[in-house]
Amino acid sequence: MLEDNYTFAPEFILLGFTNQEGLQVTCFVLFLVIYVVTLTGNLGVIILIKIDSSLHTPMYFFLSHLSLLDVCYSSTIIPQTLVNFLTEKAAVSFIRCATQLFSFATCATAECYVLAAMAYDRYNAICNPLLYSAVMSQRLCTGMLAGAYLAGVISSTIHTVSIFRLPFCQSKRINHFFCDGPPLIALSCSDTHVNEAMVSAVVGFNVLSTTVFILVSYLSILSTILRMRSTAGWHKAFSTCASHLVSIALYYGSSLFIYLHPSSRHSLDHDKVVSVLYSIAVPMLNPLIYSLRNTDMKNAVRKVKGRVLSSLSIRRSWSAERRGLPCHGEKG
């Protein structure tokens, strides 16, 4: 009977990218470098915003949490992937797989709403500069951020439960490098149309609603910029929005491709490559995108660098003076 093929999966096998040992070592080194760069860049942004008072603004408040989400994002996926590169059987338990999917979906959804909150911040900064401080209050920013995390938890709960309540076939081989929704659904023995529709509906709502919100915000910004007579004003407005738009394009473009493209064209091998972009590359690139052309961040780095060098100079001078002092037993 068909029911006999329905089994509880005690563990899954992640197929990863390749079975060739030489390529696995290369991938291990590459992913390790990416992870170190991601942690260094995002934690550096968080620390810099924390210690520099000039960056204590709504824009950088949201940016620090975007960096925090990118750290969590990467830490959910890359450490397990690194272990899998070094093991012959890349096994992951049922509970661990469900936890990874839940954590990944929470971060992914929350990031959508944080990006939308950043767009709203830019809208108020450019379109309503005189009311900016009153509108973007600490209470509003905290509320928007709490809403982003809450949406992440609710969405990921629906996402995870709708997938892991499915019966899985005898094959537990996931054609991916982490526990993502589409390759897990592909393992099910039962009719998955309802589950796929539920996952697509949740992901579609989160992505499309925030996309519309971001588009409306930036269309209003564009309208305001076009009415500016000052070239300097144009340049300043575009420079403050450019990095955000690049990050949105990379993140949303790849996410929409994975979850919302027609199933008839569905290719798990192709999706695996695209997943690297939004789950691994984007968290690594975000600190560079938001820092390289950002005058405030560059100035903050210079100030912190100056403080560190000044502190080291004072410490060296103090040590030199101590070495030059006469001993207590010496007489003048």
mmCIF file of C-alpha atoms in Angstrom:
data_model
loop_
_atom_site.group_PDB
_atom_site.id
_atom_site.type_symbol
_atom_site.label_atom_id
_atom_site.label_comp_id
_atom_site.label_asym_id
_atom_site.label_seq_id
_atom_site.Cartn_x
_atom_site.Cartn_y
_atom_site.Cartn_z
ATOM 1 C CA MET A 1 0.000 0.000 0.000
ATOM 2 C CA LEU A 2 1.010 3.602 -0.495
ATOM 3 C CA GLU A 3 0.740 4.265 3.233
ATOM 4 C CA ASP A 4 3.579 1.767 3.814
ATOM 5 C CA ASN A 5 5.945 4.116 2.001
ATOM 6 C CA TYR A 6 5.138 6.975 4.384
ATOM 7 C CA THR A 7 7.837 7.104 7.028
ATOM 8 C CA PHE A 8 9.007 9.404 9.745
ATOM 9 C CA ALA A 9 12.402 10.759 8.702
ATOM 10 C CA PRO A 10 14.859 10.424 11.641
ATOM 11 C CA GLU A 11 17.441 12.243 9.524
ATOM 12 C CA PHE A 12 18.019 13.755 6.095
ATOM 13 C CA ILE A 13 21.062 13.667 3.824
ATOM 14 C CA LEU A 14 22.127 16.987 2.305
ATOM 15 C CA LEU A 15 23.596 16.397 -1.159
ATOM 16 C CA GLY A 16 25.371 19.776 -1.202
ATOM 17 C CA PHE A 17 27.175 20.979 -4.320
ATOM 18 C CA THR A 18 29.496 18.144 -5.295
ATOM 19 C CA ASN A 19 30.804 14.703 -4.282
ATOM 20 C CA GLN A 20 34.316 15.317 -5.643
ATOM 21 C CA GLU A 21 36.790 15.533 -2.776
ATOM 22 C CA GLY A 22 38.985 18.169 -4.411
ATOM 23 C CA LEU A 23 36.034 20.458 -5.073
ATOM 24 C CA GLN A 24 34.716 19.932 -1.553
ATOM 25 C CA VAL A 25 37.990 21.231 -0.101
ATOM 26 C CA THR A 26 37.844 24.229 -2.445
ATOM 27 C CA CYS A 27 34.233 24.915 -1.447
ATOM 28 C CA PHE A 28 35.145 24.560 2.234
ATOM 29 C CA VAL A 29 37.886 27.193 1.952
ATOM 30 C CA LEU A 30 35.651 29.507 -0.101
ATOM 31 C CA PHE A 31 32.704 29.267 2.312
ATOM 32 C CA LEU A 32 35.000 29.685 5.317
ATOM 33 C CA VAL A 33 36.447 32.901 3.850
ATOM 34 C CA ILE A 34 32.938 34.161 3.050
ATOM 35 C CA TYR A 35 31.787 33.410 6.613
ATOM 36 C CA VAL A 36 34.752 35.185 8.204
ATOM 37 C CA VAL A 37 34.250 38.224 5.941
ATOM 38 C CA THR A 38 30.509 38.226 6.703
ATOM 39 C CA LEU A 39 31.028 38.084 10.472
ATOM 40 C CA THR A 40 33.821 40.670 10.415
ATOM 41 C CA GLY A 41 31.906 43.115 8.214
ATOM 42 C CA ASN A 42 28.517 42.877 9.920
ATOM 43 C CA LEU A 43 29.816 42.787 13.492
ATOM 44 C CA GLY A 44 32.075 45.724 12.578
ATOM 45 C CA VAL A 45 29.020 47.700 11.403
ATOM 46 C CA ILE A 46 27.102 46.859 14.597
ATOM 47 C CA ILE A 47 30.014 47.875 16.867
ATOM 48 C CA LEU A 48 30.718 51.040 14.887
ATOM 49 C CA ILE A 49 27.087 52.176 15.115
ATOM 50 C CA LYS A 50 27.023 51.332 18.827
ATOM 51 C CA ILE A 51 30.134 53.333 19.811
ATOM 52 C CA ASP A 52 29.762 56.369 17.508
ATOM 53 C CA SER A 53 27.069 58.772 18.740
ATOM 54 C CA SER A 54 26.791 60.471 15.324
ATOM 55 C CA LEU A 55 25.334 57.203 13.977
ATOM 56 C CA HIS A 56 22.581 57.020 16.599
ATOM 57 C CA THR A 57 19.854 57.811 14.061
ATOM 58 C CA PRO A 58 16.877 55.754 12.773
ATOM 59 C CA MET A 59 18.695 54.910 9.534
ATOM 60 C CA TYR A 60 21.643 53.333 11.344
ATOM 61 C CA PHE A 61 19.400 51.803 13.999
ATOM 62 C CA PHE A 62 17.751 49.746 11.243
ATOM 63 C CA LEU A 63 21.102 49.119 9.539
ATOM 64 C CA SER A 64 22.551 47.636 12.742
ATOM 65 C CA HIS A 65 19.635 45.192 12.932
ATOM 66 C CA LEU A 66 20.002 44.375 9.240
ATOM 67 C CA SER A 67 23.608 43.432 10.018
ATOM 68 C CA LEU A 68 22.462 41.389 13.031
ATOM 69 C CA LEU A 69 20.005 39.483 10.834
ATOM 70 C CA ASP A 70 22.759 38.868 8.270
ATOM 71 C CA VAL A 71 24.986 37.408 11.008
ATOM 72 C CA CYS A 72 22.151 35.124 12.165
ATOM 73 C CA TYR A 73 21.313 34.274 8.552
ATOM 74 C CA SER A 74 24.868 33.157 7.793
ATOM 75 C CA SER A 75 25.345 31.383 11.120
ATOM 76 C CA THR A 76 22.195 29.349 10.485
ATOM 77 C CA ILE A 77 23.546 27.968 7.211
ATOM 78 C CA ILE A 78 27.326 28.205 6.766
ATOM 79 C CA PRO A 79 28.697 26.372 9.875
ATOM 80 C CA GLN A 80 26.607 23.272 9.085
ATOM 81 C CA THR A 81 27.621 23.526 5.422
ATOM 82 C CA LEU A 82 31.310 23.665 6.409
ATOM 83 C CA VAL A 83 30.904 20.525 8.522
ATOM 84 C CA ASN A 84 29.156 18.776 5.621
ATOM 85 C CA PHE A 85 32.075 19.537 3.292
ATOM 86 C CA LEU A 86 34.368 17.595 5.634
ATOM 87 C CA THR A 87 32.134 14.581 6.266
ATOM 88 C CA GLU A 88 31.404 11.669 3.965
ATOM 89 C CA LYS A 89 27.725 11.519 4.948
ATOM 90 C CA ALA A 90 26.228 14.992 5.359
ATOM 91 C CA ALA A 91 23.416 13.886 7.672
ATOM 92 C CA VAL A 92 21.147 16.263 9.559
ATOM 93 C CA SER A 93 18.505 15.178 12.067
ATOM 94 C CA PHE A 94 14.794 15.843 11.592
ATOM 95 C CA ILE A 95 14.724 18.324 14.504
ATOM 96 C CA ARG A 96 17.904 20.085 13.399
ATOM 97 C CA CYS A 97 16.602 20.385 9.853
ATOM 98 C CA ALA A 98 13.301 21.857 11.084
ATOM 99 C CA THR A 99 15.200 24.271 13.375
ATOM 100 C CA GLN A 100 17.427 25.404 10.510
ATOM 101 C CA LEU A 101 14.423 26.050 8.260
ATOM 102 C CA PHE A 102 12.613 27.932 11.041
ATOM 103 C CA SER A 103 15.659 30.100 11.867
ATOM 104 C CA PHE A 104 16.407 30.774 8.219
ATOM 105 C CA ALA A 105 12.783 31.714 7.430
ATOM 106 C CA THR A 106 12.588 33.981 10.498
ATOM 107 C CA CYS A 107 15.697 35.931 9.475
ATOM 108 C CA ALA A 108 14.647 36.066 5.820
ATOM 109 C CA THR A 109 11.176 37.412 6.582
ATOM 110 C CA ALA A 110 12.362 39.874 9.228
ATOM 111 C CA GLU A 111 14.950 41.200 6.759
ATOM 112 C CA CYS A 112 12.185 41.984 4.237
ATOM 113 C CA TYR A 113 10.401 44.147 6.800
ATOM 114 C CA VAL A 114 13.594 45.816 8.013
ATOM 115 C CA LEU A 115 14.397 46.777 4.408
ATOM 116 C CA ALA A 116 10.865 48.200 4.120
ATOM 117 C CA ALA A 117 11.365 50.163 7.346
ATOM 118 C CA MET A 118 14.624 51.572 5.945
ATOM 119 C CA ALA A 119 12.751 52.672 2.802
ATOM 120 C CA TYR A 120 10.175 54.454 4.984
ATOM 121 C CA ASP A 121 13.001 56.152 6.877
ATOM 122 C CA ARG A 122 14.549 57.396 3.602
ATOM 123 C CA TYR A 123 11.098 58.590 2.455
ATOM 124 C CA ASN A 124 10.694 60.749 5.557
ATOM 125 C CA ALA A 125 14.285 62.008 5.435
ATOM 126 C CA ILE A 126 13.939 63.228 1.827
ATOM 127 C CA CYS A 127 10.222 64.017 1.442
ATOM 128 C CA ASN A 128 9.502 65.361 4.956
ATOM 129 C CA PRO A 129 12.849 66.642 6.288
ATOM 130 C CA LEU A 130 11.295 69.211 8.648
ATOM 131 C CA LEU A 131 9.094 66.582 10.328
ATOM 132 C CA TYR A 132 11.677 63.787 10.178
ATOM 133 C CA SER A 133 12.692 63.832 13.849
ATOM 134 C CA ALA A 134 9.074 63.979 15.014
ATOM 135 C CA VAL A 135 7.867 61.206 12.697
ATOM 136 C CA MET A 136 10.807 58.797 13.067
ATOM 137 C CA SER A 137 10.648 58.714 16.857
ATOM 138 C CA GLN A 138 12.372 56.058 18.929
ATOM 139 C CA ARG A 139 8.985 54.590 19.792
ATOM 140 C CA LEU A 140 8.023 54.207 16.119
ATOM 141 C CA CYS A 141 11.394 52.714 15.166
ATOM 142 C CA THR A 142 11.234 50.204 18.018
ATOM 143 C CA GLY A 143 7.654 49.300 17.093
ATOM 144 C CA MET A 144 8.545 48.784 13.420
ATOM 145 C CA LEU A 145 11.491 46.597 14.376
ATOM 146 C CA ALA A 146 9.401 44.529 16.814
ATOM 147 C CA GLY A 147 6.811 44.095 14.064
ATOM 148 C CA ALA A 148 9.523 42.867 11.677
ATOM 149 C CA TYR A 149 10.718 40.206 14.122
ATOM 150 C CA LEU A 150 7.140 39.186 14.987
ATOM 151 C CA ALA A 151 6.280 38.816 11.294
ATOM 152 C CA GLY A 152 9.411 36.678 10.916
ATOM 153 C CA VAL A 153 8.405 34.319 13.737
ATOM 154 C CA ILE A 154 4.770 33.978 12.566
ATOM 155 C CA SER A 155 5.741 33.445 8.933
ATOM 156 C CA SER A 156 8.462 30.910 9.730
ATOM 157 C CA THR A 157 6.132 28.976 12.033
ATOM 158 C CA ILE A 158 3.549 28.591 9.235
ATOM 159 C CA HIS A 159 6.353 27.834 6.755
ATOM 160 C CA THR A 160 7.968 25.139 8.909
ATOM 161 C CA VAL A 161 4.782 23.451 10.141
ATOM 162 C CA SER A 162 3.247 23.292 6.645
ATOM 163 C CA ILE A 163 6.359 21.499 5.343
ATOM 164 C CA PHE A 164 7.250 19.189 8.230
ATOM 165 C CA ARG A 165 3.721 17.887 8.688
ATOM 166 C CA LEU A 166 4.125 16.201 5.285
ATOM 167 C CA PRO A 167 4.919 12.455 5.106
ATOM 168 C CA PHE A 168 8.304 11.813 3.481
ATOM 169 C CA CYS A 169 9.271 8.938 1.165
ATOM 170 C CA GLN A 170 11.985 6.374 1.791
ATOM 171 C CA SER A 171 14.504 8.700 0.125
ATOM 172 C CA LYS A 172 15.723 11.362 2.556
ATOM 173 C CA ARG A 173 18.277 12.901 0.202
ATOM 174 C CA ILE A 174 17.760 16.695 0.060
ATOM 175 C CA ASN A 175 19.054 18.172 -3.194
ATOM 176 C CA HIS A 176 20.399 21.292 -1.489
ATOM 177 C CA PHE A 177 23.173 22.477 0.831
ATOM 178 C CA PHE A 178 20.768 23.404 3.660
ATOM 179 C CA CYS A 179 17.189 22.619 4.720
ATOM 180 C CA ASP A 180 15.144 24.899 2.470
ATOM 181 C CA GLY A 181 11.436 24.652 1.659
ATOM 182 C CA PRO A 182 11.253 23.633 -2.042
ATOM 183 C CA PRO A 183 13.711 20.693 -1.877
ATOM 184 C CA LEU A 184 12.022 19.394 1.284
ATOM 185 C CA ILE A 185 8.570 19.514 -0.325
ATOM 186 C CA ALA A 186 10.010 17.573 -3.279
ATOM 187 C CA LEU A 187 10.706 14.608 -0.939
ATOM 188 C CA SER A 188 7.089 14.171 0.115
ATOM 189 C CA CYS A 189 5.072 11.133 -0.973
ATOM 190 C CA SER A 190 1.701 12.870 -0.657
ATOM 191 C CA ASP A 191 -0.079 15.561 -2.646
ATOM 192 C CA THR A 192 1.771 18.782 -1.824
ATOM 193 C CA HIS A 193 -0.382 21.285 -3.719
ATOM 194 C CA VAL A 194 -1.999 22.671 -0.554
ATOM 195 C CA ASN A 195 1.338 22.899 1.276
ATOM 196 C CA GLU A 196 3.073 24.516 -1.682
ATOM 197 C CA ALA A 197 0.202 26.989 -2.011
ATOM 198 C CA MET A 198 0.440 27.838 1.697
ATOM 199 C CA VAL A 199 4.214 28.389 1.574
ATOM 200 C CA SER A 200 3.934 30.436 -1.632
ATOM 201 C CA ALA A 201 1.091 32.490 -0.131
ATOM 202 C CA VAL A 202 3.069 33.314 3.028
ATOM 203 C CA VAL A 203 6.301 34.080 1.172
ATOM 204 C CA GLY A 204 4.410 35.929 -1.555
ATOM 205 C CA PHE A 205 2.554 38.106 0.955
ATOM 206 C CA ASN A 206 5.741 39.022 2.830
ATOM 207 C CA VAL A 207 7.817 39.716 -0.268
ATOM 208 C CA LEU A 208 5.162 41.404 -2.408
ATOM 209 C CA SER A 209 3.690 43.559 0.386
ATOM 210 C CA THR A 210 7.100 44.870 1.391
ATOM 211 C CA THR A 211 8.071 45.273 -2.273
ATOM 212 C CA VAL A 212 4.984 47.414 -2.949
ATOM 213 C CA PHE A 213 5.687 49.467 0.177
ATOM 214 C CA ILE A 214 9.302 50.007 -0.914
ATOM 215 C CA LEU A 215 8.269 50.909 -4.476
ATOM 216 C CA VAL A 216 5.701 53.461 -3.262
ATOM 217 C CA SER A 217 8.295 54.964 -0.907
ATOM 218 C CA TYR A 218 10.899 55.282 -3.656
ATOM 219 C CA LEU A 219 8.449 56.608 -6.233
ATOM 220 C CA SER A 220 7.607 59.371 -3.747
ATOM 221 C CA ILE A 221 11.328 59.960 -3.201
ATOM 222 C CA LEU A 222 11.935 60.105 -6.955
ATOM 223 C CA SER A 223 9.095 62.597 -7.366
ATOM 224 C CA THR A 224 10.610 64.798 -4.648
ATOM 225 C CA ILE A 225 14.119 64.559 -6.149
ATOM 226 C CA LEU A 226 12.881 65.575 -9.605
ATOM 227 C CA ARG A 227 11.385 68.724 -8.087
ATOM 228 C CA MET A 228 14.721 69.707 -6.549
ATOM 229 C CA ARG A 229 16.518 72.551 -8.296
ATOM 230 C CA SER A 230 19.858 71.996 -6.573
ATOM 231 C CA THR A 231 22.301 69.554 -8.185
ATOM 232 C CA ALA A 232 23.888 69.034 -4.780
ATOM 233 C CA GLY A 233 20.468 68.053 -3.416
ATOM 234 C CA TRP A 234 20.024 65.518 -6.214
ATOM 235 C CA HIS A 235 23.431 63.997 -5.523
ATOM 236 C CA LYS A 236 22.870 63.787 -1.758
ATOM 237 C CA ALA A 237 19.429 62.215 -2.162
ATOM 238 C CA PHE A 238 20.623 59.617 -4.678
ATOM 239 C CA SER A 239 23.728 58.766 -2.628
ATOM 240 C CA THR A 240 21.654 58.066 0.503
ATOM 241 C CA CYS A 241 19.295 55.757 -1.435
ATOM 242 C CA ALA A 242 21.665 54.013 -3.864
ATOM 243 C CA SER A 243 23.127 51.481 -1.414
ATOM 244 C CA HIS A 244 19.685 50.559 -0.113
ATOM 245 C CA LEU A 245 18.354 50.011 -3.637
ATOM 246 C CA VAL A 246 21.308 47.761 -4.566
ATOM 247 C CA SER A 247 20.759 45.627 -1.461
ATOM 248 C CA ILE A 248 17.017 45.369 -2.179
ATOM 249 C CA ALA A 249 17.596 44.389 -5.826
ATOM 250 C CA LEU A 250 20.002 41.572 -4.893
ATOM 251 C CA TYR A 251 17.910 40.211 -2.029
ATOM 252 C CA TYR A 252 14.424 40.452 -3.500
ATOM 253 C CA GLY A 253 15.412 39.388 -7.015
ATOM 254 C CA SER A 254 16.895 36.069 -5.902
ATOM 255 C CA SER A 255 14.184 35.409 -3.277
ATOM 256 C CA LEU A 256 11.367 35.940 -5.773
ATOM 257 C CA PHE A 257 13.075 33.608 -8.251
ATOM 258 C CA ILE A 258 13.326 30.779 -5.713
ATOM 259 C CA TYR A 259 9.812 30.860 -4.263
ATOM 260 C CA LEU A 260 7.530 32.400 -6.856
ATOM 261 C CA HIS A 261 8.618 31.160 -10.286
ATOM 262 C CA PRO A 262 6.351 28.614 -12.047
ATOM 263 C CA SER A 263 6.791 24.995 -10.959
ATOM 264 C CA SER A 264 7.004 23.809 -14.580
ATOM 265 C CA ARG A 265 10.345 25.548 -14.828
ATOM 266 C CA HIS A 266 11.409 24.455 -11.400
ATOM 267 C CA SER A 267 14.997 23.211 -11.190
ATOM 268 C CA LEU A 268 16.409 22.388 -7.768
ATOM 269 C CA ASP A 269 19.978 22.385 -9.109
ATOM 270 C CA HIS A 270 19.472 25.872 -10.524
ATOM 271 C CA ASP A 271 17.760 27.059 -7.337
ATOM 272 C CA LYS A 272 20.694 25.761 -5.305
ATOM 273 C CA VAL A 273 23.043 28.143 -7.110
ATOM 274 C CA VAL A 274 20.623 31.082 -6.824
ATOM 275 C CA SER A 275 20.224 30.352 -3.092
ATOM 276 C CA VAL A 276 23.923 31.068 -2.615
ATOM 277 C CA LEU A 277 23.271 34.642 -3.761
ATOM 278 C CA TYR A 278 20.570 35.609 -1.257
ATOM 279 C CA SER A 279 21.557 33.361 1.662
ATOM 280 C CA ILE A 280 25.367 33.684 1.596
ATOM 281 C CA ALA A 281 26.555 36.390 -0.820
ATOM 282 C CA VAL A 282 24.093 39.163 0.153
ATOM 283 C CA PRO A 283 24.914 39.001 3.919
ATOM 284 C CA MET A 284 28.612 39.267 2.987
ATOM 285 C CA LEU A 285 28.088 42.159 0.545
ATOM 286 C CA ASN A 286 25.700 44.282 2.652
ATOM 287 C CA PRO A 287 28.404 45.840 4.887
ATOM 288 C CA LEU A 288 30.391 46.766 1.767
ATOM 289 C CA ILE A 289 27.312 48.123 -0.029
ATOM 290 C CA TYR A 290 26.320 50.317 2.913
ATOM 291 C CA SER A 291 29.842 51.454 3.850
ATOM 292 C CA LEU A 292 31.899 52.079 0.714
ATOM 293 C CA ARG A 293 29.897 55.104 -0.506
ATOM 294 C CA ASN A 294 28.597 56.192 2.899
ATOM 295 C CA THR A 295 30.270 59.376 4.145
ATOM 296 C CA ASP A 296 28.907 58.988 7.699
ATOM 297 C CA MET A 297 30.321 55.469 8.003
ATOM 298 C CA LYS A 298 33.686 56.531 6.565
ATOM 299 C CA ASN A 299 33.904 59.445 9.016
ATOM 300 C CA ALA A 300 32.970 57.148 11.904
ATOM 301 C CA VAL A 301 35.722 54.691 10.884
ATOM 302 C CA ARG A 302 38.238 57.565 10.764
ATOM 303 C CA LYS A 303 37.182 58.776 14.222
ATOM 304 C CA VAL A 304 37.417 55.295 15.731
ATOM 305 C CA LYS A 305 40.776 54.748 14.036
ATOM 306 C CA GLY A 306 41.981 58.108 15.424
ATOM 307 C CA ARG A 307 40.817 57.197 18.932
ATOM 308 C CA VAL A 308 42.575 53.819 18.775
ATOM 309 C CA LEU A 309 45.831 55.341 17.502
ATOM 310 C CA SER A 310 45.635 58.127 20.116
ATOM 311 C CA SER A 311 44.990 55.587 22.870
ATOM 312 C CA LEU A 312 47.956 53.468 21.750
ATOM 313 C CA SER A 313 50.180 56.556 21.581
ATOM 314 C CA ILE A 314 49.197 57.634 25.107
ATOM 315 C CA ARG A 315 49.758 54.114 26.402
ATOM 316 C CA ARG A 316 53.231 53.964 24.817
ATOM 317 C CA SER A 317 54.121 57.365 26.285
ATOM 318 C CA TRP A 318 52.879 56.302 29.712
ATOM 319 C CA SER A 319 54.906 53.057 29.536
ATOM 320 C CA ALA A 320 58.021 55.005 28.473
ATOM 321 C CA GLU A 321 57.581 57.442 31.377
ATOM 322 C CA ARG A 322 57.221 54.583 33.850
ATOM 323 C CA ARG A 323 60.412 52.984 32.575
ATOM 324 C CA GLY A 324 62.189 56.324 32.955
ATOM 325 C CA LEU A 325 61.061 56.954 36.578
ATOM 326 C CA PRO A 326 63.673 56.435 39.355
ATOM 327 C CA CYS A 327 63.224 53.419 41.592
ATOM 328 C CA HIS A 328 61.800 53.975 45.090
ATOM 329 C CA GLY A 329 65.140 53.117 46.652
ATOM 330 C CA GLU A 330 67.120 55.729 44.713
ATOM 331 C CA LYS A 331 67.948 59.118 46.244
ATOM 332 C CA GLY A 332 67.746 62.281 44.269
#
